[in-house]
C-alpha positions as a Markdown table, in Angstrom:
| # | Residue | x | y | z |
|---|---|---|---|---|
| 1 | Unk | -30.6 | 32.5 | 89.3 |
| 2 | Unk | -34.0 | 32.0 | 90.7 |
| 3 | Unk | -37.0 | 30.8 | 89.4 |
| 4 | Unk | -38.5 | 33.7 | 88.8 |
| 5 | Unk | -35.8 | 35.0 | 87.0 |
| 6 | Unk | -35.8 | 31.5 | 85.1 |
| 7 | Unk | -39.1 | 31.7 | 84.1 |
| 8 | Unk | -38.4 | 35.4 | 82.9 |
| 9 | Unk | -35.9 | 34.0 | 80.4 |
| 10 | Unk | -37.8 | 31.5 | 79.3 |
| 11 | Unk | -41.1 | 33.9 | 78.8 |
| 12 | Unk | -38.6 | 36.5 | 76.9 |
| 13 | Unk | -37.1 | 33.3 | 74.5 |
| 14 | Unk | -40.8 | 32.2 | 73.6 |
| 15 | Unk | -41.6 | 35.4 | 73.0 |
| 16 | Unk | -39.1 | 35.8 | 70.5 |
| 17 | Unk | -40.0 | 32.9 | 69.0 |
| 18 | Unk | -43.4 | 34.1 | 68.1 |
| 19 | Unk | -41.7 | 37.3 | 66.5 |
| 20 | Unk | -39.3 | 34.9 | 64.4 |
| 21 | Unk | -42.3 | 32.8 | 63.2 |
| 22 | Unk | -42.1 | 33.8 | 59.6 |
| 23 | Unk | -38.8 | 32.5 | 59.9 |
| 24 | Unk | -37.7 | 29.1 | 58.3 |
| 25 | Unk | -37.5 | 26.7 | 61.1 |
| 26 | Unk | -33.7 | 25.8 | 60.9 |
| 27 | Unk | -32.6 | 29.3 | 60.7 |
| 28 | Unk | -35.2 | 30.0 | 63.7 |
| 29 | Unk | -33.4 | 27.3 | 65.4 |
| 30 | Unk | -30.0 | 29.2 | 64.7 |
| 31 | Unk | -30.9 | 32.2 | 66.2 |
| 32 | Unk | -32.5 | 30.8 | 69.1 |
| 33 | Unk | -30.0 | 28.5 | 69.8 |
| 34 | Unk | -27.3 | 30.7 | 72.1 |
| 35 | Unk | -30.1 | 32.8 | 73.5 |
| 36 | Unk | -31.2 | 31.9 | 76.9 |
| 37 | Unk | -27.6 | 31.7 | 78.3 |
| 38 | Unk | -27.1 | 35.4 | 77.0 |
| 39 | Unk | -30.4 | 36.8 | 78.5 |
| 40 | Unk | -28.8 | 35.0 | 81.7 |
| 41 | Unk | -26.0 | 36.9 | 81.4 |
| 42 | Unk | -27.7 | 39.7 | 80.4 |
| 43 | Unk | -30.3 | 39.2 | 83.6 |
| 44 | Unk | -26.8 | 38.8 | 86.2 |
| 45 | Unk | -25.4 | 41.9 | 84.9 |
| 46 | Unk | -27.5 | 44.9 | 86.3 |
| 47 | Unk | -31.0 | 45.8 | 87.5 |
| 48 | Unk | -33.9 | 45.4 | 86.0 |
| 49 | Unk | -36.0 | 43.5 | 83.6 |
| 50 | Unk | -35.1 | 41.8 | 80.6 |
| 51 | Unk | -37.8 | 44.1 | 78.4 |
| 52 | Unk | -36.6 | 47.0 | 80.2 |
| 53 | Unk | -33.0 | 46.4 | 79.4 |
| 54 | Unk | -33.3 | 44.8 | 75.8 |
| 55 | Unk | -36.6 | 45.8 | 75.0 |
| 56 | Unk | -39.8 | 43.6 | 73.8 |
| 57 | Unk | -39.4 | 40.7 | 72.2 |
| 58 | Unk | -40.3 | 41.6 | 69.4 |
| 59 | Unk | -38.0 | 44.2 | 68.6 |
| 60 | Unk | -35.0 | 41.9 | 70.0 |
| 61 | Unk | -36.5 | 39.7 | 67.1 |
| 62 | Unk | -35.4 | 42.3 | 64.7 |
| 63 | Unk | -32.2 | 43.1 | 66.2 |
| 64 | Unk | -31.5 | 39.3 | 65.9 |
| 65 | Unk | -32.7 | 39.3 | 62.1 |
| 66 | Unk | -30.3 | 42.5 | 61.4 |
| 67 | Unk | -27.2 | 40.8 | 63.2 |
| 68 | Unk | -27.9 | 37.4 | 60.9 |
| 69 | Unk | -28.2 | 39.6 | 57.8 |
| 70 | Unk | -31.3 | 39.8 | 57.3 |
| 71 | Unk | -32.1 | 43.2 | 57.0 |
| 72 | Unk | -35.2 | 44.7 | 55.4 |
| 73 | Unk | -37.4 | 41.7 | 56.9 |
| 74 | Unk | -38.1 | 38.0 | 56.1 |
| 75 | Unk | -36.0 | 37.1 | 52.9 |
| 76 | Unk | -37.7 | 35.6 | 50.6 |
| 77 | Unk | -37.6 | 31.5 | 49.9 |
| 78 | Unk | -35.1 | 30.7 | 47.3 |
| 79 | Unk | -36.4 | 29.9 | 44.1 |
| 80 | Unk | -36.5 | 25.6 | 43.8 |
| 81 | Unk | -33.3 | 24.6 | 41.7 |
| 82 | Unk | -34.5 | 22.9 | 38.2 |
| 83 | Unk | -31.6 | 20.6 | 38.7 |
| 84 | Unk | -32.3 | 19.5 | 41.9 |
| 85 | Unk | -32.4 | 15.8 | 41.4 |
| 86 | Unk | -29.6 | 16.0 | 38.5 |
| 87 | Unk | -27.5 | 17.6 | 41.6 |
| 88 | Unk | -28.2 | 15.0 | 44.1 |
| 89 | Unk | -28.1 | 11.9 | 42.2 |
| 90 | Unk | -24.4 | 13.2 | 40.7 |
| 91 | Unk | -23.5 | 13.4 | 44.6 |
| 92 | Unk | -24.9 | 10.3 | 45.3 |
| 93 | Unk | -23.0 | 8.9 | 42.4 |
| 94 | Unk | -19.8 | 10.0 | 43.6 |
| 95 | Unk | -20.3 | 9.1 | 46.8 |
| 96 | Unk | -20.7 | 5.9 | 46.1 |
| 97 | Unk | -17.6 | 6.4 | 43.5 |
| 98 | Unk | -15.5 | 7.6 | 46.8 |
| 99 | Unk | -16.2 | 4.7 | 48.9 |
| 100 | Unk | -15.9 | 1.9 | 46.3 |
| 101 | Unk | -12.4 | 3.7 | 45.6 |
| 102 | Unk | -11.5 | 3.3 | 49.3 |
| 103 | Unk | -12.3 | -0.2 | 50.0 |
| 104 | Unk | -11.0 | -1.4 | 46.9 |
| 105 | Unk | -7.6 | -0.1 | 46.8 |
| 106 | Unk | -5.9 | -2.4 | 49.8 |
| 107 | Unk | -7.0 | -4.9 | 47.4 |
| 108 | Unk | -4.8 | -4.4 | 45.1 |
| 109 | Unk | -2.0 | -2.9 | 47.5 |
| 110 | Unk | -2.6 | 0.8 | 47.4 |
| 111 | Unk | -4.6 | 3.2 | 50.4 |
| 112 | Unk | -7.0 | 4.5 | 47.0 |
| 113 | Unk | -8.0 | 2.6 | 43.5 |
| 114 | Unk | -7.5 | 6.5 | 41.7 |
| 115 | Unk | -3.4 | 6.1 | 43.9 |
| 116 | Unk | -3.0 | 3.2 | 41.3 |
| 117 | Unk | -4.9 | 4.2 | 38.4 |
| 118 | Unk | -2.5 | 7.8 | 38.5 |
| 119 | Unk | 0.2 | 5.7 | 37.9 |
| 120 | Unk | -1.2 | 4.6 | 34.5 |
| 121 | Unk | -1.8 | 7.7 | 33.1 |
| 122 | Unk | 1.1 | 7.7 | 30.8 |
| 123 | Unk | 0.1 | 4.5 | 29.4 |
| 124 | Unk | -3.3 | 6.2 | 28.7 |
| 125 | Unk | -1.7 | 9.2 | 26.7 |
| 126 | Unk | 0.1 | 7.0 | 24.6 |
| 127 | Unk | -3.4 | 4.6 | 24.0 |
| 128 | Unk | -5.0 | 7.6 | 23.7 |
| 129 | Unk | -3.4 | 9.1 | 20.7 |
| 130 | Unk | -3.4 | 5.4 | 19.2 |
| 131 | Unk | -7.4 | 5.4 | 19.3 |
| 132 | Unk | -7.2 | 9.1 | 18.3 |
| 133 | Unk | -4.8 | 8.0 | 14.9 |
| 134 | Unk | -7.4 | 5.0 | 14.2 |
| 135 | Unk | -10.1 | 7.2 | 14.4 |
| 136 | Unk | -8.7 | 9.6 | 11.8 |
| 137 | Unk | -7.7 | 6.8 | 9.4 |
| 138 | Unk | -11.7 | 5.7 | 9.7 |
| 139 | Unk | -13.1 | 8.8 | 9.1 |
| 140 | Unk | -10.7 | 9.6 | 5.8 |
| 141 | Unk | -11.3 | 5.9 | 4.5 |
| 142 | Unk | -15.0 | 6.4 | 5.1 |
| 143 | Unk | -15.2 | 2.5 | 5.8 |
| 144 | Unk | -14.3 | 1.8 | 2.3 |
| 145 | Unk | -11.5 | -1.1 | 3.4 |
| 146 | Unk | -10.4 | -2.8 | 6.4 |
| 147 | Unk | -7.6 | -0.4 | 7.9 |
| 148 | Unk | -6.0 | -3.2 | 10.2 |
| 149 | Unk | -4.1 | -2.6 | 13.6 |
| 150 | Unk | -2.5 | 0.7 | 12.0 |
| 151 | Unk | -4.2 | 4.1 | 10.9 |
| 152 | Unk | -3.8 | 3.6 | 7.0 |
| 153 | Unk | -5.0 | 5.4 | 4.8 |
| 154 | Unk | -4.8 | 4.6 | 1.2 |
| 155 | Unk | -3.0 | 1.4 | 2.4 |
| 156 | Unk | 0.2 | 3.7 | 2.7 |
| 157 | Unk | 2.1 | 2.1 | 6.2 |
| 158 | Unk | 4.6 | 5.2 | 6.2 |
| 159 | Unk | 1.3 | 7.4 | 6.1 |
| 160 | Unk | 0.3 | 5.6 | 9.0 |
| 161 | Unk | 3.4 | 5.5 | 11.1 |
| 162 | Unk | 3.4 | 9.2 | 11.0 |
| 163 | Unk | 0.1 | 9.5 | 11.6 |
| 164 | Unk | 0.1 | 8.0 | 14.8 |
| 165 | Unk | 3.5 | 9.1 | 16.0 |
| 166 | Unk | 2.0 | 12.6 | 15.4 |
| 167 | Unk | -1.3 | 11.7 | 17.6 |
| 168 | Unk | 0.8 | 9.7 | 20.0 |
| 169 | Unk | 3.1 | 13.2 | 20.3 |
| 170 | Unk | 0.5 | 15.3 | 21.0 |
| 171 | Unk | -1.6 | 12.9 | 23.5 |
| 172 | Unk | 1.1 | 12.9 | 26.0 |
| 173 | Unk | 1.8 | 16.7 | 26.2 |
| 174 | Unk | -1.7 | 17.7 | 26.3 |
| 175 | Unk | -1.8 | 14.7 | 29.0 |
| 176 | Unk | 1.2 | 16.2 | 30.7 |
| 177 | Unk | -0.6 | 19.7 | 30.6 |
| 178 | Unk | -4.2 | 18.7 | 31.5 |
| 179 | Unk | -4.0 | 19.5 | 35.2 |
| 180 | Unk | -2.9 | 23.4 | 33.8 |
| 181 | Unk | -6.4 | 24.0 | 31.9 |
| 182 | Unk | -9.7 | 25.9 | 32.9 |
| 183 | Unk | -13.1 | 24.6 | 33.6 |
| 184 | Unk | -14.4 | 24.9 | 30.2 |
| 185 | Unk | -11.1 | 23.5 | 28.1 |
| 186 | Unk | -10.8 | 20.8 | 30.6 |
| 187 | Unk | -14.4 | 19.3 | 30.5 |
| 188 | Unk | -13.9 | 19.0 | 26.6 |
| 189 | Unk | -11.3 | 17.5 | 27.1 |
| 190 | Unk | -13.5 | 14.6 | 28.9 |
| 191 | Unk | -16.3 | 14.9 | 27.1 |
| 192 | Unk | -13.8 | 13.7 | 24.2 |
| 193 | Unk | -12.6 | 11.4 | 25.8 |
| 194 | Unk | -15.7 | 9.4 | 26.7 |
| 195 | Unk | -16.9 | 9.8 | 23.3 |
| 196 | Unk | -13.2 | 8.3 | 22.4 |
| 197 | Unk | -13.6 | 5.5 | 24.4 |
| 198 | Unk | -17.4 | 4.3 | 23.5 |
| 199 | Unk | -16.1 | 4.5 | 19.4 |
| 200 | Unk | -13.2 | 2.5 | 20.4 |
| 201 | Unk | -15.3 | -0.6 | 21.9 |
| 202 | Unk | -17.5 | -0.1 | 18.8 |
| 203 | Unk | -14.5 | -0.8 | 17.0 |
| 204 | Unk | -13.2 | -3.5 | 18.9 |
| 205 | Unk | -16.4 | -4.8 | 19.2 |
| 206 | Unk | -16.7 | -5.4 | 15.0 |
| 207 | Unk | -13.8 | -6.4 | 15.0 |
| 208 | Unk | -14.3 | -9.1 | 17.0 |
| 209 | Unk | -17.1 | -10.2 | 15.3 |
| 210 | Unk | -15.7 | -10.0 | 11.8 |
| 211 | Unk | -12.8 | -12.5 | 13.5 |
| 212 | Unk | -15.6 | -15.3 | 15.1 |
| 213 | Unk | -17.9 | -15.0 | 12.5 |
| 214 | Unk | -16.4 | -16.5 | 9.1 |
| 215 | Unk | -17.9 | -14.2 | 6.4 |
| 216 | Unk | -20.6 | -15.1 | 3.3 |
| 217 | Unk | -20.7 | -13.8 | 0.1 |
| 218 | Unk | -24.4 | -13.9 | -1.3 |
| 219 | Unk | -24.4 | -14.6 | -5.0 |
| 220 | Unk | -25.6 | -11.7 | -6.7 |
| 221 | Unk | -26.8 | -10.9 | -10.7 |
| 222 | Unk | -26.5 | -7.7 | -12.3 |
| 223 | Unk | -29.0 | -8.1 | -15.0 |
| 224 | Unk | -32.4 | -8.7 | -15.6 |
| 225 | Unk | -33.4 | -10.8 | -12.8 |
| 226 | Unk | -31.6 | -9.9 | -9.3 |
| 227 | Unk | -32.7 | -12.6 | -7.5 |
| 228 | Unk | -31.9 | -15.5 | -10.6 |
| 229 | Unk | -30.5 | -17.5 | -8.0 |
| 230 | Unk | -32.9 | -17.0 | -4.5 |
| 231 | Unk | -34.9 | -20.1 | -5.9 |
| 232 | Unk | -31.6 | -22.2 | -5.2 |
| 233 | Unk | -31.7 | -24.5 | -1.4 |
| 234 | Unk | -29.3 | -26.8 | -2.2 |
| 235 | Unk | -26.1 | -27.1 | -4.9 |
| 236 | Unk | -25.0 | -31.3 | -5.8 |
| 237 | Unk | -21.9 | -31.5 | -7.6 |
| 238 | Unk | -21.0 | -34.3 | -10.1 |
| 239 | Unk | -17.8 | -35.9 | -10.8 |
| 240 | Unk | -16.6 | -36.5 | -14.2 |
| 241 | Unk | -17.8 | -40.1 | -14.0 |
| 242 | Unk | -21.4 | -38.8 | -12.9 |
| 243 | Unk | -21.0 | -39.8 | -9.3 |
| 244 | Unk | -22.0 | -37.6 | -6.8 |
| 245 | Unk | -19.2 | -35.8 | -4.6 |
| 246 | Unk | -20.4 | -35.1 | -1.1 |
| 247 | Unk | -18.8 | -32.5 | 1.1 |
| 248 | Unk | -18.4 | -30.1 | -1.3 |
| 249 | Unk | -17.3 | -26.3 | -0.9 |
| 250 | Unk | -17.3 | -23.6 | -3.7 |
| 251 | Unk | -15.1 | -20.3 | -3.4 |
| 252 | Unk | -15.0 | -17.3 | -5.5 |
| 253 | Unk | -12.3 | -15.9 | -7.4 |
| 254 | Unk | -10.8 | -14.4 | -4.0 |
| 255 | Unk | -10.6 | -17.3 | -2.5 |
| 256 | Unk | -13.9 | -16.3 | -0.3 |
| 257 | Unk | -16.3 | -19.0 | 0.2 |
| 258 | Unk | -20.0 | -18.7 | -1.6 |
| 259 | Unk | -23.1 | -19.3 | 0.4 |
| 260 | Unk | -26.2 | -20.8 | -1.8 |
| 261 | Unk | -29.5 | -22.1 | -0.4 |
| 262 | Unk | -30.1 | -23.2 | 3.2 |
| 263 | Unk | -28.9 | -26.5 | 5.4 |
| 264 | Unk | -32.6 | -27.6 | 6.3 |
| 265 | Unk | -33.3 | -31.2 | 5.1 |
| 266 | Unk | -37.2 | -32.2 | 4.0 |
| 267 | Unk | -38.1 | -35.8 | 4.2 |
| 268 | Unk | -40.4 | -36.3 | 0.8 |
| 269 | Unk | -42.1 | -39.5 | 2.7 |
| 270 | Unk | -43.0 | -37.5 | 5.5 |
| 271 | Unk | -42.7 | -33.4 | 5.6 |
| 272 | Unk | -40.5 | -33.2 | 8.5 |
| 273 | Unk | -38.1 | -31.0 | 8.5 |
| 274 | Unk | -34.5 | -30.8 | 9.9 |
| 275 | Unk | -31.3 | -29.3 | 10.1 |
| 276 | Unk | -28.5 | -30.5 | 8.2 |
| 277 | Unk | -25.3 | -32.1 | 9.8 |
| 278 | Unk | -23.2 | -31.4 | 6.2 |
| 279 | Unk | -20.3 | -29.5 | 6.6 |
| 280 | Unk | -20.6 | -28.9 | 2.5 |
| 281 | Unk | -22.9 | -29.4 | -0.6 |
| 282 | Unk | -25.1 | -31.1 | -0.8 |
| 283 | Unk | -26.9 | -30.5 | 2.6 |
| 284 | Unk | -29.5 | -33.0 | 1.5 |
| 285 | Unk | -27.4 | -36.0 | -0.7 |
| 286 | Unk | -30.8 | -38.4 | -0.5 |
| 287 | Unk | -32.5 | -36.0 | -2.6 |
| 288 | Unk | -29.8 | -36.0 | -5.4 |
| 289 | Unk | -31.8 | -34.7 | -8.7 |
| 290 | Unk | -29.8 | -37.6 | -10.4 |
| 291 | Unk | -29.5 | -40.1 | -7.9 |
| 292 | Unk | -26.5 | -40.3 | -5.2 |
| 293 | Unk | -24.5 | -43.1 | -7.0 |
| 294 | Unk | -24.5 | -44.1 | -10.3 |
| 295 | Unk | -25.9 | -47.9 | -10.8 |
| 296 | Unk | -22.9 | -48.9 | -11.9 |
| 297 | Unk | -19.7 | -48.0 | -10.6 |
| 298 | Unk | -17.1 | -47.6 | -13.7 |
| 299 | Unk | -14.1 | -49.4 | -13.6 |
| 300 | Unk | -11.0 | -47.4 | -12.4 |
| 301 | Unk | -9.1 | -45.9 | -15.6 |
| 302 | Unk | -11.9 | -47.2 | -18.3 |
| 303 | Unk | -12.3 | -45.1 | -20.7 |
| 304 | Unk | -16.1 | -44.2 | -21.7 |
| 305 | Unk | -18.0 | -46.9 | -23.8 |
| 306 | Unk | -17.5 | -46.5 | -28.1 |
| 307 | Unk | -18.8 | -48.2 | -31.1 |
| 308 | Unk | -16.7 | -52.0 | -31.6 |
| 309 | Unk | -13.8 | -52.2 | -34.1 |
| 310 | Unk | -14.4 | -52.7 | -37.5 |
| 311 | Unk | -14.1 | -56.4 | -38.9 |
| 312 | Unk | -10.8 | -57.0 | -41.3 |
| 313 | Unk | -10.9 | -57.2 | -44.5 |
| 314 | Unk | -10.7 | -61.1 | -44.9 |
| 315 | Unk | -13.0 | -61.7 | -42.5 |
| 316 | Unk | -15.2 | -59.1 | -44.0 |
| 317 | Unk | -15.3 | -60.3 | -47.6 |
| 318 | Unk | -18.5 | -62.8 | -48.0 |
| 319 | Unk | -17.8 | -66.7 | -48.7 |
| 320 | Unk | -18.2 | -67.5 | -52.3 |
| 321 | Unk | -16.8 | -70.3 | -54.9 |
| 322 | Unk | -13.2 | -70.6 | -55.9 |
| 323 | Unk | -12.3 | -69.2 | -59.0 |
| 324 | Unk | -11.9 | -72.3 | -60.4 |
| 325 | Unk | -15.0 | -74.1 | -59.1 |
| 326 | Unk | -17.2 | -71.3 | -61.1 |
| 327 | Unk | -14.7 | -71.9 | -64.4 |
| 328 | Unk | -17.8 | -74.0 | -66.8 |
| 329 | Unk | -16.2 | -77.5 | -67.8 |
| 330 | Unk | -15.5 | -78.0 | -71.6 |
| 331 | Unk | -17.9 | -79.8 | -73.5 |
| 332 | Unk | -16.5 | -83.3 | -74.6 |
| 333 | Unk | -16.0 | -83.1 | -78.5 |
| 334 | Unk | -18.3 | -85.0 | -80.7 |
């Protein structure tokens, strides 16, 4: 090939170009990528020039467009996706899912994370239908008692035990069956189980605060005044003897302890207030009502102070003359 013949080619390929120019540029590309080695081939065959054997560029243009499938002209630009962004940051997302699956699994012995993870599946069915039992028990209970570490309901355990069997039953054949459902059937079934697993860590996450946290029951009146006792900040307790017992705790009928006042201390002298370091009642023992100690310490087993003893009798009478020192002497006779 000469250069005239070169220069033909590349007049014929630009001038094809210019036809395609209401073309997107990557499909321009596409169709202008094998060109110049067939108008070569095209050019060795026979006689002739290239617009007298192919025609003007332009109509080769067309001829091009038709072969790519886009007859009837330029198509039209597709329509801009509303979920665009939701598209690519999902596929960013599992990408990066993919490779932290890949590099973490020869950590733990296995080519893939998901290899392992398949292995477990079972035990999921079987926690599954657990969480599923609990939440049934919740919902029927309504939250009106503590259901425990089985699905109770009414506080019956054979309830229970049947209850989750039942769920545990039916978790592991639908898990067995999973890979065997459509689109739609199979994304609820994931859309449940996310929404499973986010009530469970609620769960677990009360639970674990009811367990840390030792709970308070406020005293409470039903009668006129609801609030009779929201004037109280600290509770002394007397002995018997009037002493003052420090370290005190107070429980309810149940056996739950009662929370009154606060443990802040004020210093009368000088305002400044502080937290207590009593583990019971009184928070604040140096400001007793009554004192902290009683002057005087009674002695052990004396019994409380009482009026003397009466007198006796002898001792009681009043000192007076002997009978016969009050007889009158006789007068001497005359």
């Amino acid at each position: 090939m000469n250069v005239t013949d070169s220069d033909e080619i590349t007049a014929y390929v630009e001038g094809v170009r210019r036809a395609l120019a209401g073309v997107s540029e990557p499909t321009r590309l596409d169709l202008l990528e094998d060109l110049p080695e067939h108008l070569a081939e095209v050019q060795a065959e026979g006689i002739g020039t290239l617009v007298e054997r192919l025609g003007p560029p332009e109509v080769y243009a067309k001829e091009l467009l038709a072969s790519a499938g886009l007859i009837g002209g330029f198509p039209d630009p597709p329509a801009p996706n509303r979920f665009a962004g939701l598209i690519e940051t999902r596929d960013n997302v599992l990408r990066l899912v993919h490779d932290a699956d890949v590099r973490t699994g020869p950590v733990i012995g296995y080519a893939k994370t998901s290899d392992f993870l398949l292995l477990l599946r079972p035990a999921w069915w079987v926690a599954r239908g657990y969480l599923v039992a609990m939440l049934i028990a919740y919902m029927v209970e309504g939250n009106s008692r503590e259901i425990g570490l089985l699905p109770r309901i009414s506080g019956n355990d054979l309830l229970a035990l049947v209850l989750l069997t039942g769920c545990v039953i039916v978790s592991i054949g639908l898990g067995k069956r999973t890979d065997t459902l459509g689109g739609g059937p199979r994304l609820a079934l994931r859309i449940g189980t996310v929404v499973l697993i986010l009530v469970a860590f609620g769960g677990f996450a009360t639970a674990d605060s009811s367990t840390r946290q030792p709970g308070y029951f406020d005293v409470s009146y039903h009668g006129g005044n609801p609030n009779e006792f929201g004037h109280v900040n600290d509770v002394y307790v007397y002995d018997n003897q009037g002493r003052l017992v420090e370290g005190a705790r107070l429980y309810d009928q149940d056996g739950a302890p009662i929370q009154l006042g606060n443990n802040y201390c004020t210093d009368p002298n000088t305002g400044e207030t502080m937290r207590s370091r009593s583990l019971g009642y009184p928070f604040c023992p140096q400001n007793a009502p009554l004192g902290a100690s009683p002057s005087v310490t009674p002695a052990e087993g004396a019994g409380p102070a009482g009026p003397s003893p009466a007198p006796d009798d002898a001792s009681a009478s009043p000192t007076g003359p002997s009978p016969s020192s009050a007889r009158p002497s006789p007068s001497p006779s005359s």
